[in-house]
GROMACS .gro file of C-alpha atoms in nm:
model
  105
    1UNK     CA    1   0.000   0.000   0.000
    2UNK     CA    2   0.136   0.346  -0.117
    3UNK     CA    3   0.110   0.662   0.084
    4UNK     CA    4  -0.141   0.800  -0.138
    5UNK     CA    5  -0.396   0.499  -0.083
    6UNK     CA    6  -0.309   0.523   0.306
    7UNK     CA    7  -0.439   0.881   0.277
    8UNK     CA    8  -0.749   0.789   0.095
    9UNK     CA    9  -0.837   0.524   0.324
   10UNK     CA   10  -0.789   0.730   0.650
   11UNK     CA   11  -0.981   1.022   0.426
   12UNK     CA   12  -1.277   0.717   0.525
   13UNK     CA   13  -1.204   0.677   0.874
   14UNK     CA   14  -1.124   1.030   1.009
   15UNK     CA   15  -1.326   0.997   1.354
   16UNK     CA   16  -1.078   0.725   1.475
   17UNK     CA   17  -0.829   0.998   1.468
   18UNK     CA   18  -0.806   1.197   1.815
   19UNK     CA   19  -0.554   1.375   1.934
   20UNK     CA   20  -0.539   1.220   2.297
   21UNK     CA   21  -0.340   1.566   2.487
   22UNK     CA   22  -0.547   1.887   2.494
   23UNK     CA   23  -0.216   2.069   2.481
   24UNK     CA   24  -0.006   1.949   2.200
   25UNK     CA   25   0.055   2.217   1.987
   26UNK     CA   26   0.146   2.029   1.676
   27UNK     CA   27   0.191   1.687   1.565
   28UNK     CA   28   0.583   1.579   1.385
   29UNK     CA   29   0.588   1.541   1.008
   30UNK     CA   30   0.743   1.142   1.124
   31UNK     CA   31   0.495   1.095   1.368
   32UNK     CA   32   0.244   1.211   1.121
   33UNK     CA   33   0.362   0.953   0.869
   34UNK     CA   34   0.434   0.680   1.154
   35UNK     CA   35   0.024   0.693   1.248
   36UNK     CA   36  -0.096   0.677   0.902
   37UNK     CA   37   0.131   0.347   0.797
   38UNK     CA   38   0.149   0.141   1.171
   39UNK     CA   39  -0.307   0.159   1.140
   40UNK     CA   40  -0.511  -0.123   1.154
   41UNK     CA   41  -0.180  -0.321   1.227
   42UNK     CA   42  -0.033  -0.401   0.916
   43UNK     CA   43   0.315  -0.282   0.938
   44UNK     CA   44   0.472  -0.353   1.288
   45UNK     CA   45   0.716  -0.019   1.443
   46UNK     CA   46   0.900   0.177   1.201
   47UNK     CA   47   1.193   0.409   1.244
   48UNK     CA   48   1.355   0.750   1.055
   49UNK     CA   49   1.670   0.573   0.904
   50UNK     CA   50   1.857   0.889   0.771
   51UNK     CA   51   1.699   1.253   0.711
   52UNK     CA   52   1.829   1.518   0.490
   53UNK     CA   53   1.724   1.853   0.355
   54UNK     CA   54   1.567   1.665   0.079
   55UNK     CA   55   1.398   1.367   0.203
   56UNK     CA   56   1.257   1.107   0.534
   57UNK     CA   57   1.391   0.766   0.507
   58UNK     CA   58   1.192   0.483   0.683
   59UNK     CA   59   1.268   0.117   0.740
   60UNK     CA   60   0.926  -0.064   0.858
   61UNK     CA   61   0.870  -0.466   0.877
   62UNK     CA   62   0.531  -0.615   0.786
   63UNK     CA   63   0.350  -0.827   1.053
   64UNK     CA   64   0.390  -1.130   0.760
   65UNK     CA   65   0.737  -1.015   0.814
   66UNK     CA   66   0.906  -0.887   0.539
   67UNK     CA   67   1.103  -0.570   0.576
   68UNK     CA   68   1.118  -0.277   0.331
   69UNK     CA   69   1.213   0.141   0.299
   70UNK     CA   70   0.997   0.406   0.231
   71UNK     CA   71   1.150   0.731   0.134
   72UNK     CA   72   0.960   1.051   0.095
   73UNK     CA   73   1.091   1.367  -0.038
   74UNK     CA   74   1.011   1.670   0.181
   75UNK     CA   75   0.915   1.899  -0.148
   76UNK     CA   76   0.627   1.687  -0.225
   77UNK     CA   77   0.478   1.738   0.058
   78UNK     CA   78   0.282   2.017   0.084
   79UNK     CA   79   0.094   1.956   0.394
   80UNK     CA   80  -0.110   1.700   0.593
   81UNK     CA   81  -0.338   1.678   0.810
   82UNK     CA   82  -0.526   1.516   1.107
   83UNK     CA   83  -0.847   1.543   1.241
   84UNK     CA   84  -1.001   1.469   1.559
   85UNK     CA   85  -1.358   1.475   1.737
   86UNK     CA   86  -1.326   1.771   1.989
   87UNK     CA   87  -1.327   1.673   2.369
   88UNK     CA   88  -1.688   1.733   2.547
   89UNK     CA   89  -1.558   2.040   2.719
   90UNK     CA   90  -1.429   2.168   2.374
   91UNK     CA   91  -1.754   2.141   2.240
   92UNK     CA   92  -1.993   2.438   2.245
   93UNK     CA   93  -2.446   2.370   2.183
   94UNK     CA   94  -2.368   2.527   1.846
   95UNK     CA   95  -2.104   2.400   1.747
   96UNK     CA   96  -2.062   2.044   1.633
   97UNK     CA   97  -1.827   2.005   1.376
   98UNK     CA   98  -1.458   1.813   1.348
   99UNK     CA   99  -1.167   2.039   1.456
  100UNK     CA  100  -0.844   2.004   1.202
  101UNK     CA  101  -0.505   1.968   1.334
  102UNK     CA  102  -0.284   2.058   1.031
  103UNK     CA  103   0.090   2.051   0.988
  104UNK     CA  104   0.276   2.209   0.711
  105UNK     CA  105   0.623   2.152   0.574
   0.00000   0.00000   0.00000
């Protein structure tokens, strides 16, 4: 599964997606990436291998348990983002909509 179809599938799922502390002022580009490729379990941990000016490089292992490298160049990425249900005491009567946590590169 490429990164694009990993963002079209969590495009599908968004409400599982909650940021769990009320004071975290932005989410990593890696942890960003880690979260999108270690859901629903089918890669096991992954690390940041090397990091330039240019690009991320990952190493992950599938549960089957082959290993592979994903490397993703930091000019094609123009910006992602997360969103999350709001916490009860962030919620307001008249307002009930999602609340976007963005990061950009």
């Amino acid at each position: 599964m490429n990164i694009s179809e990993k963002i079209k599938e969590m495009q599908g799922d968004l409400d599982k997606y909650h940021v769990l502390e009320k004071n975290e002022e932005e989410c990593k580009l890696e942890d960003m990436i880690m979260l999108m490729l270690n859901d629903k379990g089918y890669l096991g941990p992954g690390k940041i291998i090397d990091e330039n000016e240019e690009s991320l490089d990952f190493m992950f292992y599938k549960k089957e348990g082959s290993t592979f490298s994903l490397c993703i160049k930091k000019e094609h990425i123009c910006g992602l983002s997360i969103l999350h249900k709001p916490d009860e005491d962030e919620e307001s009567a008249d307002d009930n909509i999602e609340v976007s946590k963005a990061l950009y590169q």
